[in-house]
Amino acid sequence: MTIPATQAAVIFEKSNGPLIYKTDWPVTQAKELKPGEALVKITHSGVCHTDLHALKGDWPLDTRLPLVGGHEGVGTIVAIGEGTTTNRKIGDRVGIKWLADSCLDCEVCRRGQEATCSNAVCSGFAVHGTFQQYAVSYVRHLTPIPAGLDPVQAGPILCAGVTVWKAIKQSNTNPGDYILISGAGGGLGHLALQYAAAIGLRPIAVDTGEEKRKLCMELGAEKFIDFRTSQDIKADIRAATDGLGPHAAVIASSSAAAYNDALEYLRNHGTLVAVGLPADSYIKANVFWTVFRALRIVGSYVGNRQDAIEALDFAARGKVKAIVKVQPLKSLAEVYEGMEKGTVSGRIVLETGA
Ligand code: NAD
Ligand code: ZN
């Protein structure tokens, strides 16, 4: 297999700086890989709102700079570092997700909570990600892609899909319960509606605009509530859920307001699953009502290797389908503009041309 010396990649050199499309970005060669590393030829990468947070630098964490973003990458292993022990082989189809590596040896890793490992390494944040044609990643955290699953479909599952599947598993719900998805027309949300419906939950969608309303209703929402036009969003949500509020709410929008509303409209014993990551925000929970109404607040951060395999399996079985627009790698800046304005429905997947 020939590995070129240079490749196409999108990089940024400073927080909030311009995105630069390069065709001469260096490719790490097979002999330069360290034990445990693999070189993956990336054909497709989904664009997650997290990539936009990384560019803006609006989280209380520093990104590596300069940086190639991206963490929904799909491709083929083209080289594995000498001295690596693994069942993966050159030619295997794999995905690179947000969690590029963790130690697999500490308490949280042993418990399958590897995203919170103190040695966790994130793709498109601490190491160069998937907005390039050849990415170096850690072989033990690569996700096998089921045979027959279209790479365009696999991309969005690697972050958006696994994250919402995990969030739903943490929602303390049973089949037949109402689950509210905030940001339901976006990348995470439109997949959350489908995972919820697939396991017998009754999804209620909150987002804005006619296009997202139509999308959410087609994907299994029982009701769509437009957060911009609703006169009283909490009353509308209660009205859509037998007057009592949903059993759980997955907040998959990067809106701080969505969090505080949830604590008011949730049913008693309801669970708020925090997923979206608005900058500089707090969840304001009234202690009395949190206790008196027995509410739960749960943070949910991506998923582990098993969650990723489960999430992809729903897609491979046709139970979950990402609604995707495919665009060239060099259009990343436009994608972010749309995301910022809230005009992206479903997910955008970049084709790298590799
Ligand atoms: P997206 O831009 O594709 O979708 C967000 C959606 O939220 C849009 O459809 C938008 O219209 C909607 N929205 C905006 N304000 C809203 C409000 N007040 N109420 C309801 N909906 C509203 O973004 P995405 O890629 O789906 O990511 C969403 C958030 O989740 C981001 O903050 C991202 O960083 C975060 N995220 C978290 C994890 C995790 O592990 N917890 C993983 C991936 C992404
Ligand atoms: Zn993501």
Coordinates of C-alpha atoms and ligand atoms in Angstrom, one line a residue:
M1 CA 0.0 0.0 0.0
T2 CA 1.5 3.3 -1.0
I3 CA 1.2 6.1 1.5
P4 CA 1.6 9.6 0.1
A5 CA 4.0 12.1 1.7
T6 CA 1.4 14.9 1.8
Q7 CA -2.4 15.1 1.9
A8 CA -5.4 17.4 2.1
A9 CA -6.4 18.7 5.5
V10 CA -8.2 21.5 7.2
I11 CA -6.3 23.2 10.0
F12 CA -6.6 26.2 12.3
E13 CA -3.7 27.8 14.0
K14 CA -5.4 29.8 16.8
S15 CA -8.7 29.7 18.6
N16 CA -11.4 31.5 16.6
G17 CA -8.8 31.8 13.8
P18 CA -9.5 31.1 10.1
L19 CA -9.8 27.5 8.8
I20 CA -7.0 26.8 6.3
Y21 CA -7.4 24.2 3.6
K22 CA -4.1 22.7 2.7
T23 CA -3.1 20.1 0.2
D24 CA 0.5 19.7 1.4
W25 CA -0.1 18.7 5.0
P26 CA 2.4 15.9 6.0
V27 CA 1.3 12.3 6.3
T28 CA 2.9 10.3 9.1
Q29 CA 4.7 7.4 7.5
A30 CA 4.4 3.7 8.6
K31 CA 7.9 3.7 10.1
E32 CA 7.1 6.8 12.2
L33 CA 4.2 5.2 14.0
K34 CA 4.8 4.3 17.7
P35 CA 3.7 1.0 19.2
G36 CA -0.1 1.1 19.7
E37 CA -0.7 3.6 16.9
A38 CA -2.3 3.0 13.5
L39 CA -2.6 5.2 10.4
V40 CA -6.1 5.3 9.0
K41 CA -7.0 6.5 5.5
I42 CA -10.1 8.6 6.1
T43 CA -12.7 8.7 3.4
H44 CA -15.5 10.5 5.3
S45 CA -15.9 12.5 8.5
G46 CA -19.0 13.8 10.1
V47 CA -19.0 17.4 11.5
C48 CA -20.0 17.6 15.1
H49 CA -20.9 20.8 17.0
T50 CA -18.1 19.9 19.3
D51 CA -15.6 20.6 16.5
L52 CA -17.0 24.1 16.4
H53 CA -16.6 24.5 20.1
A54 CA -13.0 23.4 19.7
L55 CA -12.4 26.0 17.0
K56 CA -13.9 28.8 19.1
G57 CA -12.1 27.6 22.2
D58 CA -15.2 28.2 24.2
W59 CA -14.8 25.4 26.7
P60 CA -12.6 25.6 29.9
L61 CA -10.0 23.3 28.2
D62 CA -7.1 24.1 25.9
T63 CA -7.0 22.5 22.4
R64 CA -3.7 21.5 20.7
L65 CA -2.7 24.2 18.2
P66 CA -2.3 24.2 15.3
L67 CA -5.1 21.6 15.1
V68 CA -6.8 19.4 12.5
G69 CA -10.3 18.9 14.0
G70 CA -12.8 16.1 13.5
H71 CA -13.9 12.9 15.4
E72 CA -16.4 11.1 13.3
G73 CA -13.9 9.6 10.9
V74 CA -14.4 6.5 8.8
G75 CA -11.7 4.7 6.8
T76 CA -9.3 1.9 6.5
I77 CA -6.2 1.0 8.4
V78 CA -3.2 1.4 6.1
A79 CA -0.4 0.9 8.7
I80 CA 0.1 -0.3 12.3
G81 CA 3.1 0.7 14.4
E82 CA 5.7 -1.9 14.8
G83 CA 5.6 -3.8 18.1
T84 CA 1.8 -3.4 18.4
T85 CA -0.3 -6.3 19.7
T86 CA -3.8 -6.1 18.3
N87 CA -6.5 -8.1 16.5
R88 CA -6.9 -5.2 14.0
K89 CA -5.2 -5.7 10.6
I90 CA -4.2 -3.5 7.6
G91 CA -7.3 -3.2 5.4
D92 CA -9.8 -3.3 8.3
R93 CA -12.6 -0.7 8.1
V94 CA -12.6 1.3 11.3
G95 CA -13.9 4.5 12.8
I96 CA -12.2 7.2 14.8
K97 CA -14.4 8.6 17.6
W98 CA -13.9 11.5 20.1
L99 CA -12.1 9.2 22.6
A100 CA -9.0 8.4 20.7
D101 CA -7.3 6.7 23.7
S102 CA -7.4 6.0 27.4
C103 CA -5.2 3.8 29.6
L104 CA -7.7 0.9 30.0
D105 CA -6.0 0.2 33.3
C106 CA -7.4 2.7 35.9
E107 CA -10.6 2.4 37.9
V108 CA -12.9 4.2 35.5
C109 CA -11.5 2.4 32.4
R110 CA -12.0 -1.0 34.2
R111 CA -15.6 0.1 34.9
G112 CA -16.1 0.9 31.2
Q113 CA -16.2 4.6 31.9
E114 CA -13.1 5.3 29.8
A115 CA -14.1 8.8 28.6
T116 CA -13.3 10.1 32.0
C117 CA -9.9 8.4 32.3
S118 CA -7.4 11.0 33.5
N119 CA -5.2 9.9 30.6
A120 CA -7.9 10.2 28.0
V121 CA -6.9 11.6 24.6
C122 CA -9.5 13.2 22.4
S123 CA -9.4 13.2 18.6
G124 CA -9.6 16.6 16.9
F125 CA -8.8 18.2 20.2
A126 CA -5.6 16.9 21.9
V127 CA -4.4 15.0 18.8
H128 CA -5.1 15.8 15.1
G129 CA -8.5 14.5 14.1
T130 CA -10.3 13.3 11.0
F131 CA -10.6 16.5 8.8
Q132 CA -7.7 15.1 6.8
Q133 CA -7.0 12.1 4.5
Y134 CA -4.7 10.2 6.8
A135 CA -5.1 10.3 10.6
V136 CA -2.9 8.7 13.2
S137 CA -4.9 7.1 16.0
Y138 CA -4.6 4.5 18.8
V139 CA -5.5 1.0 17.6
R140 CA -7.1 -0.2 20.8
H141 CA -9.8 2.5 20.6
L142 CA -10.6 2.2 16.9
T143 CA -14.1 1.1 16.3
P144 CA -14.7 -1.8 13.8
I145 CA -17.3 -0.7 11.2
P146 CA -19.9 -3.4 10.5
A147 CA -19.6 -5.0 7.0
G148 CA -22.1 -3.4 4.6
L149 CA -22.6 -0.2 6.5
D150 CA -22.2 2.8 4.2
P151 CA -19.3 5.0 5.5
V152 CA -21.5 8.1 5.1
Q153 CA -23.9 6.4 7.5
A154 CA -21.2 5.2 9.9
G155 CA -19.6 8.7 10.3
P156 CA -22.4 10.4 12.4
I157 CA -22.9 7.4 14.5
L158 CA -19.3 7.5 15.8
C159 CA -20.0 10.6 17.9
A160 CA -23.6 11.8 17.6
G161 CA -25.0 8.2 17.6
V162 CA -22.9 6.8 20.4
T163 CA -23.4 9.8 22.5
V164 CA -27.2 9.8 22.3
W165 CA -27.5 6.0 22.6
K166 CA -25.5 6.2 25.9
A167 CA -27.6 9.2 27.0
I168 CA -30.8 7.3 26.5
K169 CA -29.4 4.3 28.4
Q170 CA -28.7 6.7 31.3
S171 CA -32.2 8.2 31.2
N172 CA -33.8 5.8 33.7
T173 CA -36.8 5.2 31.3
N174 CA -38.8 2.1 30.4
P175 CA -40.5 1.3 27.1
G176 CA -43.7 3.4 26.8
D177 CA -42.2 6.4 28.7
Y178 CA -42.0 9.8 27.2
I179 CA -38.5 11.1 26.5
L180 CA -38.0 14.7 25.4
I181 CA -35.1 15.4 23.0
S182 CA -34.0 19.1 23.0
G183 CA -32.2 20.0 19.8
A184 CA -34.0 17.2 18.0
G185 CA -33.4 18.4 14.5
G186 CA -29.6 18.6 14.9
G187 CA -26.9 16.0 14.5
L188 CA -27.3 14.4 17.9
G189 CA -31.0 15.0 18.3
H190 CA -32.2 13.5 15.0
L191 CA -30.4 10.2 15.9
A192 CA -31.7 10.4 19.5
L193 CA -35.3 10.4 18.3
Q194 CA -34.6 7.2 16.3
Y195 CA -32.8 5.3 19.1
A196 CA -35.5 6.2 21.5
A197 CA -38.3 5.1 19.1
A198 CA -36.3 1.9 18.4
I199 CA -36.4 0.8 22.1
G200 CA -40.1 1.7 22.5
L201 CA -39.8 5.1 24.1
R202 CA -42.2 7.9 23.1
P203 CA -40.0 10.8 21.8
I204 CA -41.1 14.4 22.0
A205 CA -39.0 16.8 19.9
V206 CA -38.0 20.4 20.6
D207 CA -36.2 22.5 18.0
T208 CA -37.2 25.2 15.6
G209 CA -38.3 25.8 12.0
E210 CA -40.5 23.9 9.5
E211 CA -37.6 21.8 8.0
K212 CA -36.7 20.4 11.4
R213 CA -40.3 19.9 12.4
K214 CA -40.8 17.8 9.2
L215 CA -37.6 15.9 9.8
C216 CA -38.4 15.1 13.5
M217 CA -42.0 13.9 12.7
E218 CA -40.7 11.6 10.0
L219 CA -38.1 10.2 12.4
G220 CA -40.6 9.1 15.0
A221 CA -41.3 12.2 17.2
E222 CA -44.9 12.1 18.6
K223 CA -45.0 15.8 18.8
F224 CA -42.7 18.7 17.7
I225 CA -42.5 21.9 19.8
D226 CA -40.9 24.9 18.3
F227 CA -38.8 26.7 21.0
R228 CA -38.9 30.0 19.0
T229 CA -42.6 30.2 18.3
S230 CA -44.1 28.5 21.4
Q231 CA -45.8 31.0 23.7
D232 CA -45.1 28.8 26.8
I233 CA -42.7 25.9 26.0
K234 CA -43.1 24.3 29.4
A235 CA -46.9 24.2 29.1
D236 CA -46.7 22.9 25.6
I237 CA -44.4 20.1 26.7
R238 CA -46.6 19.1 29.6
A239 CA -49.7 19.1 27.3
A240 CA -47.8 16.7 24.9
T241 CA -47.1 14.3 27.8
D242 CA -50.4 13.7 29.5
G243 CA -50.1 16.9 31.5
L244 CA -47.4 15.5 33.7
G245 CA -44.2 16.2 31.7
P246 CA -41.8 13.7 30.2
H247 CA -40.1 10.9 32.2
A248 CA -36.7 12.1 30.9
A249 CA -35.2 14.9 28.8
V250 CA -32.0 14.6 26.8
I251 CA -30.6 18.1 26.3
A252 CA -28.7 17.8 23.0
S253 CA -28.7 21.5 22.1
S254 CA -26.0 23.9 23.1
S255 CA -28.5 26.1 24.8
A256 CA -28.3 27.0 28.5
A257 CA -32.0 27.9 28.6
A258 CA -33.0 24.4 27.6
Y259 CA -31.4 23.0 30.8
N260 CA -33.3 25.2 33.2
D261 CA -36.6 24.7 31.5
A262 CA -36.2 20.9 31.8
L263 CA -36.0 21.0 35.6
E264 CA -39.5 22.6 35.6
Y265 CA -41.3 20.5 33.0
L266 CA -40.0 17.1 33.9
R267 CA -42.4 14.6 35.6
N268 CA -41.7 13.8 39.2
H269 CA -38.8 11.3 39.4
G270 CA -37.8 12.6 35.9
T271 CA -34.2 12.6 34.7
L272 CA -32.4 15.4 33.0
V273 CA -29.6 14.0 30.9
A274 CA -27.0 16.7 30.2
V275 CA -25.3 16.3 26.8
G276 CA -25.1 19.6 25.0
L277 CA -22.2 21.8 26.1
P278 CA -23.1 25.5 26.0
A279 CA -20.1 27.8 27.0
D280 CA -20.0 29.3 30.5
S281 CA -23.3 27.8 31.6
Y282 CA -24.8 26.5 34.8
I283 CA -27.8 24.2 35.6
K284 CA -29.8 26.1 38.2
A285 CA -31.6 23.5 40.3
N286 CA -33.9 24.6 43.1
V287 CA -32.9 22.3 46.0
F288 CA -36.3 22.1 47.5
W289 CA -38.1 21.0 44.3
T290 CA -35.2 18.7 43.2
V291 CA -35.7 16.8 46.5
F292 CA -39.5 17.1 46.8
R293 CA -40.0 16.0 43.1
A294 CA -37.2 13.4 43.3
L295 CA -35.5 14.7 40.1
R296 CA -32.2 13.3 38.8
I297 CA -29.5 15.3 36.9
V298 CA -27.1 13.1 35.0
G299 CA -24.1 14.2 32.9
S300 CA -23.5 12.0 29.9
Y301 CA -20.2 12.1 28.0
V302 CA -19.9 10.2 24.7
G303 CA -19.8 6.4 25.3
N304 CA -17.3 3.6 25.7
R305 CA -16.1 1.1 23.0
Q306 CA -19.0 -1.2 23.6
D307 CA -21.6 1.7 23.3
A308 CA -20.0 2.6 20.0
I309 CA -20.4 -1.0 18.7
E310 CA -24.0 -1.1 19.9
A311 CA -24.8 2.3 18.3
L312 CA -23.3 1.2 15.0
D313 CA -25.3 -2.1 15.1
F314 CA -28.6 -0.2 15.2
A315 CA -27.4 1.6 12.0
A316 CA -26.3 -1.6 10.4
R317 CA -29.7 -3.2 11.1
G318 CA -31.4 -0.2 9.5
K319 CA -33.1 0.9 12.8
V320 CA -31.3 4.2 12.8
K321 CA -30.5 6.2 9.7
A322 CA -28.4 9.4 9.8
I323 CA -30.0 12.1 7.6
V324 CA -26.9 13.4 5.9
K325 CA -25.7 15.9 3.4
V326 CA -22.3 15.0 1.9
Q327 CA -19.9 17.9 1.1
P328 CA -16.2 18.2 0.2
L329 CA -13.6 18.6 2.9
K330 CA -12.7 22.1 1.9
S331 CA -16.3 23.3 2.7
L332 CA -15.8 23.0 6.5
A333 CA -16.0 26.7 7.1
E334 CA -19.4 26.9 5.4
V335 CA -20.6 24.0 7.5
Y336 CA -19.7 25.8 10.7
E337 CA -21.5 28.9 9.5
G338 CA -24.7 26.9 9.0
M339 CA -24.3 25.2 12.4
E340 CA -23.8 28.5 14.1
K341 CA -27.0 29.9 12.5
G342 CA -28.8 26.7 13.3
T343 CA -29.6 26.0 9.7
V344 CA -28.1 22.5 9.5
S345 CA -30.7 19.7 9.8
G346 CA -29.3 16.2 10.6
R347 CA -25.6 15.9 10.0
I348 CA -23.1 17.1 7.4
V349 CA -20.5 14.5 6.4
L350 CA -17.3 15.6 4.6
E351 CA -15.8 13.6 1.8
T352 CA -12.0 13.8 2.0
G353 CA -11.3 12.6 -1.6
A354 CA -8.8 10.0 -0.3
Ligands
NAD1 P1 -26.2 20.7 16.1 O1 -25.8 22.1 15.8 O2 -26.2 19.7 14.9 O3 -27.6 20.6 16.7 C1 -28.1 21.4 17.8 C2 -29.6 21.7 17.6 O4 -30.0 22.4 18.8 C3 -29.9 22.5 16.4 O5 -30.9 21.8 15.6 C4 -30.5 23.8 17.0 O6 -31.6 24.3 16.2 C5 -31.0 23.3 18.3 N1 -31.3 24.3 19.4 C6 -30.6 25.5 19.6 N2 -31.2 26.1 20.6 C7 -32.1 25.3 21.1 C8 -33.0 25.4 22.2 N3 -33.1 26.5 23.0 N4 -33.9 24.4 22.4 C9 -33.9 23.3 21.6 N5 -33.1 23.2 20.6 C10 -32.2 24.1 20.3 O7 -25.2 20.2 17.2 P2 -24.8 18.7 17.6 O8 -23.6 18.3 16.8 O9 -26.0 17.9 17.6 O10 -24.2 18.9 19.1 C11 -25.1 19.5 20.1 C12 -24.3 19.7 21.4 O11 -23.9 18.5 22.0 C13 -23.0 20.6 21.2 O12 -22.9 21.4 22.3 C14 -21.9 19.5 21.3 O13 -20.7 20.0 21.7 C15 -22.5 18.6 22.3 N6 -22.0 17.2 22.3 C16 -21.8 16.6 23.5 C17 -21.3 15.3 23.6 C18 -21.2 14.6 24.9 O14 -20.5 13.6 25.0 N7 -21.9 15.0 25.9 C19 -21.0 14.6 22.4 C20 -21.2 15.3 21.2 C21 -21.7 16.6 21.1
ZN2 ZN -18.9 15.0 18.6

